[in-house]
Each structure stands twice: as structure tokens, then as C-alpha cells.
Short mmCIF file of C-alpha atoms in Angstrom, two decimals:
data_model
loop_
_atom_site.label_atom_id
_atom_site.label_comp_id
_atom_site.label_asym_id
_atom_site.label_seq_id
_atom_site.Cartn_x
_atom_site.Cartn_y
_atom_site.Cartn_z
CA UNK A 6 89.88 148.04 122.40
CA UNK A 7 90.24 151.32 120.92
CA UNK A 8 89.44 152.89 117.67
CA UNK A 9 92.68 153.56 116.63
CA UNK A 10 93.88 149.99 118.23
CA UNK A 11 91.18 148.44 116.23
CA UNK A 12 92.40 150.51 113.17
CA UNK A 13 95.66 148.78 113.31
CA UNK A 14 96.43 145.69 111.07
CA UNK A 15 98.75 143.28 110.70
CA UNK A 16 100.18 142.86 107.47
CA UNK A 17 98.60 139.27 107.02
CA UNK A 18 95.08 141.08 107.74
CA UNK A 19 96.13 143.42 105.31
CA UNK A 20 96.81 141.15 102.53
CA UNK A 21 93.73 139.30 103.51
CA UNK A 22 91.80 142.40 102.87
CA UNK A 23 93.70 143.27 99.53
CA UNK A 24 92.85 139.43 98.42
CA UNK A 25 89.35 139.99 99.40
CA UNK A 26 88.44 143.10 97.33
CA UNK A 27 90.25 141.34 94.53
CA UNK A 28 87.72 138.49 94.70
CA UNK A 29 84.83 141.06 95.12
CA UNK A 30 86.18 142.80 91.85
CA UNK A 31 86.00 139.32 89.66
CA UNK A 32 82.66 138.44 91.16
CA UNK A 33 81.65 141.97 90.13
CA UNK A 34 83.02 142.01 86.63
CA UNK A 35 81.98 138.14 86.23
CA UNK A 36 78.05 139.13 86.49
CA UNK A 37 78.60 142.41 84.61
CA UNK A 38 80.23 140.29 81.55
CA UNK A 39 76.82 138.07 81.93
CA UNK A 40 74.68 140.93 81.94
CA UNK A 41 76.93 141.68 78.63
CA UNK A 42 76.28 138.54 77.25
CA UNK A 43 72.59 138.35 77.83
CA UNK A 44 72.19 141.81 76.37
CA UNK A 45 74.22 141.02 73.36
CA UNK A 46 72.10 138.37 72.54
CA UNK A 47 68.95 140.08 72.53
CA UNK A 48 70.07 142.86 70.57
CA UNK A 49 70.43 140.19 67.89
CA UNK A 50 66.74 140.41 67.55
CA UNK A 51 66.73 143.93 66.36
CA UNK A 52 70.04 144.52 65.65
CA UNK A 53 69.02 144.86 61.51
CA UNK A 54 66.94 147.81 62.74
CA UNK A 55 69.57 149.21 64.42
CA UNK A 56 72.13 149.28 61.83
CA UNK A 57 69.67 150.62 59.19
CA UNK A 58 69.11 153.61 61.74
CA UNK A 59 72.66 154.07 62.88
CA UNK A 60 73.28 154.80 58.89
CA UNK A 61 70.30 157.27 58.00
CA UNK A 62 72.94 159.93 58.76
CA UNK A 63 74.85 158.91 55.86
CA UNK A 64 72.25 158.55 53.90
CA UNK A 65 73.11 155.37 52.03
CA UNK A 66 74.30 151.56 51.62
CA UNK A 67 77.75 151.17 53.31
CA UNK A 68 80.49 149.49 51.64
CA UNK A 69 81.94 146.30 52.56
CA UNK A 70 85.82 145.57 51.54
CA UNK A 71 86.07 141.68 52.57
CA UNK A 72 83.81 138.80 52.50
CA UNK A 73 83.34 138.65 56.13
CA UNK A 74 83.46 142.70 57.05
CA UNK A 75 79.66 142.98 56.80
CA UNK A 76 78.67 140.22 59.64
CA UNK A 77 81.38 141.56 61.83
CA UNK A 78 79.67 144.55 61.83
CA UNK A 79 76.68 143.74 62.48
CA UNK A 80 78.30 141.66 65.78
CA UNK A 81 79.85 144.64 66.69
CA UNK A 82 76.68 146.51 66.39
CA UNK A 83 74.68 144.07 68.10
CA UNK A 84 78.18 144.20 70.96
CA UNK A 85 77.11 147.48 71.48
CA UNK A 86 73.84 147.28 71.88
CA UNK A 87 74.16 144.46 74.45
CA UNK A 88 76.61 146.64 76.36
CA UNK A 89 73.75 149.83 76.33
CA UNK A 90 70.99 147.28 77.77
CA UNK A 91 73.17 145.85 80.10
CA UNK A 92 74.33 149.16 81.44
CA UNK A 93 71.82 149.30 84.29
CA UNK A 94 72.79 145.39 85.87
CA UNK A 95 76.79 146.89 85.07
CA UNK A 96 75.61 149.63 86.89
CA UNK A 97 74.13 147.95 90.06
CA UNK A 98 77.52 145.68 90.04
CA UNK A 99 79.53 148.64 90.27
CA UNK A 100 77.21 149.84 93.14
CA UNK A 101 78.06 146.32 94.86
CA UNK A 102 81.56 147.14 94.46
CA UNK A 103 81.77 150.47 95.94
CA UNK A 104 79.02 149.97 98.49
CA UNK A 105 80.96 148.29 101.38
CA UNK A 106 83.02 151.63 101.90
CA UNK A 107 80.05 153.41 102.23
CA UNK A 108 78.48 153.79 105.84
CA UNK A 109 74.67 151.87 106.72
CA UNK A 110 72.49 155.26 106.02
CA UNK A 111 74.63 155.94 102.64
CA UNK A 112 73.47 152.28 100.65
CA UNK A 113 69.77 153.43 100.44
CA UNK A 114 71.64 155.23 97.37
CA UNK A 115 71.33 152.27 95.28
CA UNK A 116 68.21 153.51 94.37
CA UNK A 117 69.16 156.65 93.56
CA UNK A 118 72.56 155.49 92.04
CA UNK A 119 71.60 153.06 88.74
CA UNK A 120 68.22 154.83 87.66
CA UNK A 121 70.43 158.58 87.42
CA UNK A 122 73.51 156.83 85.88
CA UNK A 123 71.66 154.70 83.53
CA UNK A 124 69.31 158.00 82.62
CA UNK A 125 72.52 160.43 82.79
CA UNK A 126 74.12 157.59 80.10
CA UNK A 127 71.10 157.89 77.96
CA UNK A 128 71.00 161.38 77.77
CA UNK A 129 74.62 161.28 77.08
CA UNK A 130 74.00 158.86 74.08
CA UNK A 131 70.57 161.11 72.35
CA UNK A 132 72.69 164.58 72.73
CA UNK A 133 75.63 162.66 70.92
CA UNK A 134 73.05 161.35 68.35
CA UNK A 135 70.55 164.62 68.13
CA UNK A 136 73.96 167.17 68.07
CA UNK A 137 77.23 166.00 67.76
CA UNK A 138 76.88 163.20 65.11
CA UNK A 139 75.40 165.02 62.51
CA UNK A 140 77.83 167.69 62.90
CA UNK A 141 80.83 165.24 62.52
CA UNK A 142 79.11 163.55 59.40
CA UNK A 143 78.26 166.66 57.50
CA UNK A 144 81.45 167.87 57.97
CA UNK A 145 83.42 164.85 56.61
CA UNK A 146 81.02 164.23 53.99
CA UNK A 147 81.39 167.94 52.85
CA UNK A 148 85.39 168.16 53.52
CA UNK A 149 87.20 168.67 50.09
CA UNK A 150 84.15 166.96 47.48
CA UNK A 151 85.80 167.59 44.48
CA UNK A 152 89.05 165.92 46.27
CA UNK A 153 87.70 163.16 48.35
CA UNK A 154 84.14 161.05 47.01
CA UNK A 155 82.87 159.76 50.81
CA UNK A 156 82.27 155.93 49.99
CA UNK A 157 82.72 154.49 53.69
CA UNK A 158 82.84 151.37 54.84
CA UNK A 159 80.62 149.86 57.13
CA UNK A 160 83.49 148.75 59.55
CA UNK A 161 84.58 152.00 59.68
CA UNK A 162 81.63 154.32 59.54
CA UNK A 163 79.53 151.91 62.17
CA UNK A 164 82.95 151.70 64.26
CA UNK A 165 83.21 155.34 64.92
CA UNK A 166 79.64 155.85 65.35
CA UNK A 167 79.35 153.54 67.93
CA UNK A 168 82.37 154.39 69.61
CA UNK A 169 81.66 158.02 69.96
CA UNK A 170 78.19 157.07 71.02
CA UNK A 171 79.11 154.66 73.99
CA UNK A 172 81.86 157.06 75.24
CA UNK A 173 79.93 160.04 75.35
CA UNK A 174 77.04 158.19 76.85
CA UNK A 175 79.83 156.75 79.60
CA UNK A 176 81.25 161.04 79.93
CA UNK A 177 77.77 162.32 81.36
CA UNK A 178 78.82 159.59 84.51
CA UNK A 179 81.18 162.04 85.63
CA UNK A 180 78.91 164.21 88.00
CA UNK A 181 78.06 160.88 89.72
CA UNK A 182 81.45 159.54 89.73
CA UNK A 183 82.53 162.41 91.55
CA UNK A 184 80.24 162.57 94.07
CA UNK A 185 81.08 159.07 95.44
CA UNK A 186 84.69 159.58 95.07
CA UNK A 187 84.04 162.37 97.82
CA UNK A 188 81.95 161.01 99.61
CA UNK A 189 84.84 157.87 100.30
CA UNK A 190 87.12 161.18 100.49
CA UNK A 191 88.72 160.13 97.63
CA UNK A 192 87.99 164.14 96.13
CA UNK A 193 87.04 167.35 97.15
CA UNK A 194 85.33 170.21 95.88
CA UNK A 195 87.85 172.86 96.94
CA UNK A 196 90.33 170.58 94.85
CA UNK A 197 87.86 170.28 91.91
CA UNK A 198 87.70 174.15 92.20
CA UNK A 199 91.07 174.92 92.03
CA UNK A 200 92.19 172.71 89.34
CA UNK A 201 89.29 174.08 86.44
CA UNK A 202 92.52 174.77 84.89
CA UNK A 203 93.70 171.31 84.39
CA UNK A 204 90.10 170.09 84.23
CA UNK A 205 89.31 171.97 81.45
CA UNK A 206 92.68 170.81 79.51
CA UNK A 207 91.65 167.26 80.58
CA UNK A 208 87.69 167.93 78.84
CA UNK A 209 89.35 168.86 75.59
CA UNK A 210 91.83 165.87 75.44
CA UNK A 211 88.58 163.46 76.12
CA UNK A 212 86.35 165.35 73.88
CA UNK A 213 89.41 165.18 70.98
CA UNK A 214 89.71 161.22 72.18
CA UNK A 215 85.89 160.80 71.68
CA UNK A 216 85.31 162.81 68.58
CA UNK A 217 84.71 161.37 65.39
CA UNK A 218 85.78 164.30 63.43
CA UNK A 219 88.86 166.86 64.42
CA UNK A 220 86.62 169.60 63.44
CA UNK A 221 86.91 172.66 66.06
CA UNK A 222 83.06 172.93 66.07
CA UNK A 223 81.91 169.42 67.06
CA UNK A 224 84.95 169.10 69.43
CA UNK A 225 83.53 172.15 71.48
CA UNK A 226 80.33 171.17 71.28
CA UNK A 227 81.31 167.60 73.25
CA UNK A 228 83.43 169.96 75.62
CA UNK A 229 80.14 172.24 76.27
CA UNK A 230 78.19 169.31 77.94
CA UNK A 231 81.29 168.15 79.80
CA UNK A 232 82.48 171.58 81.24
CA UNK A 233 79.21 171.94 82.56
CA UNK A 234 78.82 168.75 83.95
CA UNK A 235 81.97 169.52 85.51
CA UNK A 236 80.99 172.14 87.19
CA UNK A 237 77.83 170.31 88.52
CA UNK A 238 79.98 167.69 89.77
CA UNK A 239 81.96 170.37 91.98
CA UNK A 240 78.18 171.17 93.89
CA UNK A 241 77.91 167.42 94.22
CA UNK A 242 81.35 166.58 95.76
CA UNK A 243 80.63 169.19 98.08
CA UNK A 244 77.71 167.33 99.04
CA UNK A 245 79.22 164.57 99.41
CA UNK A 246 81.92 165.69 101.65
CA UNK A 247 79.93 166.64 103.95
CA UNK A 248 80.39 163.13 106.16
CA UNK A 249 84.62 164.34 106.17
CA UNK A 250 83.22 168.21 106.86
CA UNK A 251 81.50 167.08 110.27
CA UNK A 252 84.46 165.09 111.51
#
């Protein structure tokens, strides 16, 4: 039989296929929502820690406005903290996922793959922390003080912290991302090239989405990492082309 004959399928095979990566995806996502829920519960053990670090920033107790608004915080503190554990085992699911379109010699990446994307979502996370966060808080504290006295509430304060935290931390992905998206041939880098334009348009409507504060100064300062990281991923889809170049 030849390749192309063996390309062919019918559209029961097809559908059989479709079916099949469906069931891969809920396996996947059912062991990455355990990982979750095993990392959410050991946060609980120093999840008190982490909320009186998360508010050293501010500088201060944070309000609560209902009876119940202070222990779902600290769940949703603890939520996140699972989910930053966990990353690694989401990670390696993901890998799962993605791996069966990738040819025999291309799986060794696995190791590669989960220790740079949990250590690229790290470093996304500490330059959020060490440069963007106390940016954004010392310029809402600061913004109109003989108009506006800045008593926040936990929900709120601990809501957009975390938030901004995760997301940025999820961001630095996006030289990986891109470099197994062309190396399915899902991307290119003579695409990525062309289109800075748009990419860069794209940066600041994620860096506005992920910002805390609308500030022009901590908004380019999340578009700084990402435009570079941008341009990183354009060397690394070319790499990973290279499979599509040799055909």
C-alpha cells in the first residue's frame, strides 16, 4: 500500500480518530485536575504564610466586607498555590497530549519540555513579583491621596495579585509553545517574522488583560519581557521547522 493510499481515511476512521483524541484530552485534563487537587491541598499547610507575604506590598491588614470574604480568600489563595505546584504534573499531561504527533526521536523532549516550562513559569511569576507588582501597587496606592484613602479588601487586593501573578507566570510559555506548534507545522518563523506587527498589538492587549494597574509604565514593563520572548520564540520555531525544511 502506498503512502498516500495509507494516508487516505474513511470518514468512520476519521471520526474514530476525532473520538479518540477527545478521550485522550479528558484523560489528560482528568489527571491534571488531580494534580490540582493534590496541590491545593498541600498549600493548605502554608497557605497563612503565603497570604501574609502576598500582602507585605501593601503594607498592612486587608479588609474584609462579609462574614465569609476572609476564608474565601484564603481558598483562593491556597487555589492558587495548588495550581503553581501542580504546574510541572499539568505540564507533563500536556506533553502526553501533544506527544503522539511528534515523531520517535522528537519524545526524548519530555525531558527537556516540563523542567524549561515549569522554570520559564517561575521566572515568569519572581519578575512579576520583583518588578511589575510593586510598580502597580505604588502607583494605586499613590493615585489621587487626598481623593481616594486605599483601604482594600482582601478579595480584591489578593484577587488581582494572584491573577496577574499566574498569568504572567503562564506568558513566559510562549517561546516553548511556539516551538512545538512548528515543529507539528502548525507555525513558522517566516510567518512569526512578518506579522511583529500584529504580534506586537497582540503583547499589548495581553499585557493590558494581565495588568493590575492601567498605568503606561507597568503595562510596558509586562510588554518588555513578552516582546522579547517573542522574538526568541521566532529562533525557536525556526528550529523547529526544520523536520518541514528537509522535506
Amino acid at each position: 500500500m502506498s503512502k498516500t493510499e495509507k494516508s487516505k481515511k474513511t470518514p468512520a476512521e476519521s471520526e474514530e480518530t476525532i473520538l479518540g483524541h477527545l478521550n485522550e484530552l479528558r484523560v489528560r485534563l482528568t489527571w491534571a485536575l488531580i494534580s490540582l487537587v493534590i496541590g491545593t491541598v498541600v498549600s493548605f499547610t502554608f497557605a497563612e504564610s503565603l497570604l501574609r507575604f502576598l500582602i507585605a506590598p501593601y503594607s498592612g491588614r486587608l479588609q474584609t466586607l462579609s462574614p465569609t470574604e476572609g476564608i474565601e480568600t484564603y481558598f483562593k489563595v491556597a487555589l492558587v498555590a495548588g495550581a503553581v505546584l501542580a504546574m510541572p504534573l499539568i505540564l507533563y499531561q500536556l506533553w502526553l497530549f501533544i506527544a503522539p504527533a511528534l515523531e520517535r526521536p522528537e519524545k526524548r523532549y519530555v525531558y527537556v519540555f516540563v523542567p524549561s516550562a515549569t522554570l520559564l513559569f517561575l521566572l515568569g511569576i519572581a519578575f512579576a513579583w520583583l518588578v511589575l507588582l510593586p510598580a502597580a501597587i505604588l502607583f494605586l496606592s499613590d493615585f489621587l491621596p487626598t481623593i481616594f484613602a486605599p483601604e482594600w479588601t482582601g478579595r480584591e487586593y489578593l484577587s488581582f495579585t494572584t491573577t496577574f501573578l499566574f498569568w504572567i507566570g503562564v506568558s513566559f510559555e510562549m517561546p516553548l509553545i511556539i516551538f512545538f506548534l512548528a515543529r507539528v507545522g502548525l507555525v513558522n518563523a517566516t510567518t512569526l517574522r512578518q506579522q511583529w506587527r500584529a504580534a506586537v498589538v497582540i503583547i499589548a492587549i495581553l499585557a493590558a488583560a494581565v495588568t493590575p494597574s492601567i498605568d503606561p509604565v507597568t503595562m510596558l514593563l509586562t510588554m518588555a519581557p513578552l516582546l522579547i520572548l517573542y522574538a526568541f520564540s521566532i529562533f525557536l520555531a525556526r528550529v523547529g521547522q526544520r523536520r518541514f525544511d528537509r522535506q
